[in-house]
Amino acid sequence: MKLFYALSAHVASAFADNIEIVGGTEAAVGKHLYVTSLRLSSGDTTECGGSLIAPNVVLTAAHCNVEINGAIKYAGETIAIKQQIVHPKYNKNTNAYDFAIFILASNSKQTPVPVSFDTVGANVPVVVRGWGATSEGGSEPNALLELTINTLDNTKCASLLSGYNVDSTMICVGGQAGKDSCQGDSGGPLTIETNGQESLVGVVSWGIGCAEANKPGVYSRISAARDFIEPYLTSSPTAAPTTAPTTGPTTKPTTVAPTTKPTTTKALLSVERASTATTQLERVA
């Protein structure tokens, strides 16, 4: 089952433009139906991922922020994006607080993923899922992929990624050659399983290359954004809170954003459902 949203979008990051799964395996059919996929209408490439966290709320990355544009058409469950809210402290140069909320015009029939605000330590097995490519610059899979990897201590991660900002709003994962998220799954879910219960603990954010040794993937840490995320879980709102945004970090960033002017292109946000082993696509004209 799929949900399609017609949007106008520019998807960009100051680091890896998109994130994809490298070294993963196909996820079980009919499970993890909360995983979403952002696709350009001009092609079948996954630009970003996301997670259904309430019947009408999708959590994704702030650098996947898009501009809403008009009507949506699809033969099946069709839900428009009514509103999108970027974390008020998001810093596009450092990728701190890389979170965004998409509020849907109506409820999805699928079950949202539980969200955990517990702090995740080092050496904890976690799972990343998505439809991104299986190698840097490579092709996308036809099914939802998943990869189990361990979290990494932030201090060690910062040392491995010297010259880039790694702070308390982030979770580092992996660093093992041949296993990583890569282009295409930015905004997608990082989950943990406790007593048989899957819960969301992170959002795919950025990385250096794909699946390189000693180059961990970096995820936005959900426990660092509880005040931002939690209101959308309890009330499944139809509009954003009215709290005024706060300014982002004032310290000089360790990296700079691309200097080229972004292009605007029509996009398609598809909440792809793993009801079959392969992903079926539709394009919005």
Short mmCIF file of C-alpha atoms in Angstrom, two decimals:
data_model
loop_
_atom_site.label_atom_id
_atom_site.label_comp_id
_atom_site.label_asym_id
_atom_site.label_seq_id
_atom_site.Cartn_x
_atom_site.Cartn_y
_atom_site.Cartn_z
CA MET A 1 0.00 0.00 0.00
CA LYS A 2 1.29 3.46 -0.87
CA LEU A 3 0.49 7.08 -0.03
CA PHE A 4 1.51 9.74 -2.54
CA TYR A 5 1.95 13.46 -1.86
CA ALA A 6 2.55 15.97 -4.66
CA LEU A 7 5.13 18.54 -3.64
CA SER A 8 7.62 21.03 -4.92
CA ALA A 9 10.96 20.23 -3.33
CA HIS A 10 14.66 20.84 -3.05
CA VAL A 11 16.39 18.10 -1.10
CA ALA A 12 19.91 19.05 -0.05
CA SER A 13 22.43 18.54 2.74
CA ALA A 14 25.69 20.20 3.63
CA PHE A 15 27.17 16.71 3.78
CA ALA A 16 26.08 13.61 1.85
CA ASP A 17 23.15 14.81 -0.28
CA ASN A 18 21.08 11.70 0.42
CA ILE A 19 21.48 8.51 2.36
CA GLU A 20 21.10 4.89 1.18
CA ILE A 21 21.40 1.36 2.59
CA VAL A 22 24.67 -0.48 1.87
CA GLY A 23 25.11 -4.10 2.97
CA GLY A 24 21.49 -4.56 4.01
CA THR A 25 18.97 -7.36 3.48
CA GLU A 26 15.32 -7.28 2.42
CA ALA A 27 12.91 -6.46 5.24
CA ALA A 28 10.08 -8.88 6.02
CA VAL A 29 7.04 -8.40 3.78
CA GLY A 30 4.13 -6.65 5.52
CA LYS A 31 6.22 -5.26 8.37
CA HIS A 32 7.59 -1.79 9.12
CA LEU A 33 4.68 -0.17 7.30
CA TYR A 34 5.51 3.18 8.90
CA VAL A 35 8.55 3.70 6.61
CA THR A 36 8.04 6.42 3.99
CA SER A 37 9.86 7.42 0.79
CA LEU A 38 10.25 10.84 -0.87
CA ARG A 39 10.56 10.55 -4.66
CA LEU A 40 10.94 13.10 -7.43
CA SER A 41 8.07 12.96 -9.93
CA SER A 42 10.61 13.19 -12.77
CA GLY A 43 12.16 9.86 -11.80
CA ASP A 44 12.03 6.81 -9.55
CA THR A 45 14.88 7.83 -7.26
CA THR A 46 14.30 7.94 -3.51
CA GLU A 47 15.34 11.38 -2.30
CA CYS A 48 14.45 11.04 1.38
CA GLY A 49 12.77 8.74 3.87
CA GLY A 50 10.54 9.30 6.87
CA SER A 51 8.52 7.59 9.60
CA LEU A 52 4.81 7.67 10.36
CA ILE A 53 4.78 8.57 14.09
CA ALA A 54 1.07 9.39 14.45
CA PRO A 55 -1.91 8.74 12.18
CA ASN A 56 -1.39 12.05 10.37
CA VAL A 57 2.26 12.86 11.21
CA VAL A 58 5.50 11.90 9.44
CA LEU A 59 8.90 12.58 11.04
CA THR A 60 11.81 13.20 8.66
CA ALA A 61 15.03 15.24 8.42
CA ALA A 62 14.99 19.04 8.23
CA HIS A 63 17.24 19.00 5.18
CA CYS A 64 14.44 17.09 3.43
CA ASN A 65 12.19 20.12 3.88
CA VAL A 66 9.98 20.72 0.84
CA GLU A 67 7.55 23.30 -0.47
CA ILE A 68 3.93 22.17 -0.73
CA ASN A 69 2.46 22.37 -4.23
CA GLY A 70 -1.11 21.54 -5.16
CA ALA A 71 -3.07 18.38 -5.75
CA ILE A 72 -2.37 14.72 -5.16
CA LYS A 73 -3.62 11.81 -7.24
CA TYR A 74 -3.33 8.08 -6.59
CA ALA A 75 -5.65 5.11 -6.88
CA GLY A 76 -5.62 3.88 -3.30
CA GLU A 77 -4.93 5.59 0.01
CA THR A 78 -4.10 9.19 -0.90
CA ILE A 79 -3.07 11.73 1.72
CA ALA A 80 -1.89 15.28 1.12
CA ILE A 81 0.75 17.01 3.21
CA LYS A 82 -1.06 19.86 4.91
CA GLN A 83 1.86 21.45 6.73
CA GLN A 84 5.55 20.97 7.44
CA ILE A 85 7.51 22.21 10.42
CA VAL A 86 11.29 22.31 10.73
CA HIS A 87 12.90 22.10 14.17
CA PRO A 88 13.41 25.73 15.28
CA LYS A 89 17.04 25.04 16.22
CA TYR A 90 17.98 23.32 12.98
CA ASN A 91 21.36 24.53 11.67
CA LYS A 92 21.91 23.65 8.01
CA ASN A 93 25.68 24.14 8.30
CA THR A 94 26.24 21.78 11.23
CA ASN A 95 23.10 19.60 10.81
CA ALA A 96 22.26 20.02 14.49
CA TYR A 97 18.57 19.28 15.23
CA ASP A 98 18.02 17.83 11.75
CA PHE A 99 14.30 17.15 12.27
CA ALA A 100 11.12 18.08 10.42
CA ILE A 101 7.45 17.19 10.84
CA PHE A 102 5.03 16.66 7.95
CA ILE A 103 1.39 16.96 9.01
CA LEU A 104 -0.98 15.04 6.75
CA ALA A 105 -4.41 16.27 5.68
CA SER A 106 -6.03 13.05 6.94
CA ASN A 107 -5.09 9.97 8.90
CA SER A 108 -3.23 7.00 7.46
CA LYS A 109 -4.68 3.55 7.97
CA GLN A 110 -1.24 2.21 8.88
CA THR A 111 0.10 1.80 12.41
CA PRO A 112 2.65 4.45 13.46
CA VAL A 113 6.00 3.41 14.89
CA PRO A 114 6.41 3.96 18.66
CA VAL A 115 8.88 6.72 19.51
CA SER A 116 11.42 6.34 22.33
CA PHE A 117 12.93 9.34 24.11
CA ASP A 118 15.36 7.20 26.08
CA THR A 119 19.02 8.05 25.60
CA VAL A 120 20.81 5.46 23.45
CA GLY A 121 24.37 4.68 24.55
CA ALA A 122 27.34 3.21 22.69
CA ASN A 123 27.60 -0.38 21.41
CA VAL A 124 23.83 -0.80 21.13
CA PRO A 125 22.44 -2.73 18.12
CA VAL A 126 20.10 -0.58 16.03
CA VAL A 127 18.38 -0.99 12.65
CA VAL A 128 18.21 1.44 9.72
CA ARG A 129 15.68 0.88 6.90
CA GLY A 130 15.02 2.42 3.51
CA TRP A 131 14.85 2.16 -0.28
CA GLY A 132 18.14 3.95 -0.96
CA ALA A 133 20.90 2.65 -3.21
CA THR A 134 23.03 -0.32 -2.29
CA SER A 135 26.36 1.39 -3.02
CA GLU A 136 27.66 4.93 -3.30
CA GLY A 137 26.18 6.29 -6.52
CA GLY A 138 24.58 2.91 -7.22
CA SER A 139 21.07 1.77 -8.07
CA GLU A 140 18.13 1.44 -5.71
CA PRO A 141 16.69 -1.90 -4.56
CA ASN A 142 13.18 -3.06 -5.46
CA ALA A 143 12.31 -3.81 -1.84
CA LEU A 144 12.68 -2.18 1.53
CA LEU A 145 16.15 -2.92 2.93
CA GLU A 146 17.29 -3.10 6.53
CA LEU A 147 20.67 -3.19 8.21
CA THR A 148 21.56 -3.96 11.83
CA ILE A 149 24.62 -2.10 13.11
CA ASN A 150 25.91 -0.84 16.46
CA THR A 151 25.96 2.67 17.85
CA LEU A 152 29.28 4.38 18.49
CA ASP A 153 30.53 6.63 21.27
CA ASN A 154 30.17 10.28 20.17
CA THR A 155 33.67 11.20 21.31
CA LYS A 156 35.21 8.46 19.18
CA CYS A 157 32.89 9.38 16.32
CA ALA A 158 33.98 13.03 16.45
CA SER A 159 37.59 11.89 16.29
CA LEU A 160 36.91 9.71 13.25
CA LEU A 161 35.00 12.53 11.55
CA SER A 162 37.51 15.22 12.44
CA GLY A 163 36.61 18.55 10.84
CA TYR A 164 32.86 17.89 10.98
CA ASN A 165 30.41 18.75 13.73
CA VAL A 166 29.34 15.81 15.92
CA ASP A 167 27.33 16.95 18.93
CA SER A 168 24.85 15.74 21.54
CA THR A 169 21.92 16.04 19.11
CA MET A 170 23.39 13.19 17.07
CA ILE A 171 23.88 9.41 17.26
CA CYS A 172 26.82 7.84 15.45
CA VAL A 173 26.39 4.37 14.00
CA GLY A 174 28.64 1.87 12.25
CA GLY A 175 31.99 2.78 10.77
CA GLN A 176 32.44 -0.74 9.45
CA ALA A 177 33.43 -1.07 5.78
CA GLY A 178 30.61 -2.33 3.58
CA LYS A 179 27.75 -1.56 5.98
CA ASP A 180 26.11 1.84 6.13
CA SER A 181 23.27 4.09 5.10
CA CYS A 182 24.07 6.13 1.98
CA GLN A 183 22.36 8.33 -0.67
CA GLY A 184 18.55 8.17 -0.68
CA ASP A 185 17.45 7.43 2.91
CA SER A 186 17.98 10.79 4.64
CA GLY A 187 15.11 11.31 7.07
CA GLY A 188 14.50 7.58 7.39
CA PRO A 189 14.18 5.62 10.64
CA LEU A 190 16.78 4.33 13.07
CA THR A 191 15.09 1.90 15.44
CA ILE A 192 15.91 -0.20 18.48
CA GLU A 193 14.19 -3.36 19.72
CA THR A 194 13.52 -3.82 23.43
CA ASN A 195 11.62 -6.87 24.71
CA GLY A 196 10.31 -7.49 21.21
CA GLN A 197 9.07 -3.91 20.82
CA GLU A 198 10.45 -1.81 17.97
CA SER A 199 10.79 1.92 18.66
CA LEU A 200 12.20 4.93 16.83
CA VAL A 201 15.36 6.47 18.32
CA GLY A 202 16.95 8.34 15.41
CA VAL A 203 16.55 9.93 11.98
CA VAL A 204 19.05 9.40 9.16
CA SER A 205 20.96 12.69 8.82
CA TRP A 206 24.42 12.71 7.19
CA GLY A 207 27.65 10.89 6.49
CA ILE A 208 30.94 11.05 4.62
CA GLY A 209 30.83 8.79 1.58
CA CYS A 210 29.11 5.43 1.93
CA ALA A 211 30.14 2.35 3.89
CA GLU A 212 33.75 3.45 4.28
CA ALA A 213 35.83 2.05 7.13
CA ASN A 214 36.03 4.40 10.12
CA LYS A 215 33.44 6.77 8.63
CA PRO A 216 30.33 6.30 10.81
CA GLY A 217 26.88 7.36 9.70
CA VAL A 218 25.36 10.18 11.73
CA TYR A 219 21.71 10.25 12.83
CA SER A 220 19.62 12.88 14.58
CA ARG A 221 19.05 11.80 18.19
CA ILE A 222 15.34 11.75 19.00
CA SER A 223 15.94 12.08 22.75
CA ALA A 224 17.48 15.51 22.04
CA ALA A 225 14.27 16.76 20.44
CA ARG A 226 11.58 15.53 22.82
CA ASP A 227 10.01 18.98 23.27
CA PHE A 228 9.67 19.30 19.50
CA ILE A 229 8.43 15.79 18.67
CA GLU A 230 6.27 14.72 21.62
CA PRO A 231 3.34 17.14 21.07
CA TYR A 232 2.71 15.50 17.69
CA LEU A 233 2.43 12.05 19.29
CA THR A 234 -0.15 12.84 21.94
CA SER A 235 -2.60 14.97 19.99
CA SER A 236 -1.98 14.01 16.33
CA PRO A 237 -2.43 17.72 15.55
CA THR A 238 -3.90 19.32 12.44
CA ALA A 239 -1.64 22.35 12.79
CA ALA A 240 1.74 23.24 14.20
CA PRO A 241 2.24 24.56 17.74
CA THR A 242 2.37 28.35 17.92
CA THR A 243 5.62 28.59 19.87
CA ALA A 244 8.08 31.04 18.34
CA PRO A 245 11.23 29.59 16.78
CA THR A 246 14.52 29.98 18.57
CA THR A 247 17.72 30.81 16.81
CA GLY A 248 20.22 28.13 15.88
CA PRO A 249 23.75 27.76 17.27
CA THR A 250 25.84 30.92 17.03
CA THR A 251 29.20 29.17 17.03
CA LYS A 252 31.09 29.07 13.77
CA PRO A 253 30.19 25.85 11.91
CA THR A 254 32.87 23.30 11.16
CA THR A 255 31.56 22.88 7.64
CA VAL A 256 29.90 25.11 5.10
CA ALA A 257 26.83 24.54 2.98
CA PRO A 258 27.13 24.18 -0.79
CA THR A 259 27.59 27.53 -2.53
CA THR A 260 25.59 26.60 -5.62
CA LYS A 261 22.06 27.96 -5.77
CA PRO A 262 19.52 25.17 -5.17
CA THR A 263 17.10 24.28 -7.93
CA THR A 264 13.42 23.76 -7.28
CA THR A 265 11.81 20.67 -8.74
CA LYS A 266 8.45 19.02 -8.49
CA ALA A 267 8.50 16.10 -6.11
CA LEU A 268 6.50 13.19 -4.89
CA LEU A 269 6.40 12.06 -1.28
CA SER A 270 5.42 8.42 -1.30
CA VAL A 271 4.65 6.64 1.93
CA GLU A 272 5.62 3.29 0.43
CA ARG A 273 4.21 0.26 2.20
CA ALA A 274 6.05 -3.05 2.30
CA SER A 275 2.92 -5.05 1.48
CA THR A 276 4.80 -6.78 -1.34
CA ALA A 277 8.43 -7.67 -1.83
CA THR A 278 8.84 -5.09 -4.59
CA THR A 279 8.08 -1.39 -4.65
CA GLN A 280 5.46 -0.27 -7.18
CA LEU A 281 5.77 3.35 -8.34
CA GLU A 282 3.36 5.94 -9.70
CA ARG A 283 4.23 9.42 -10.98
CA VAL A 284 2.26 12.60 -10.48
CA ALA A 285 2.00 14.73 -13.62
#
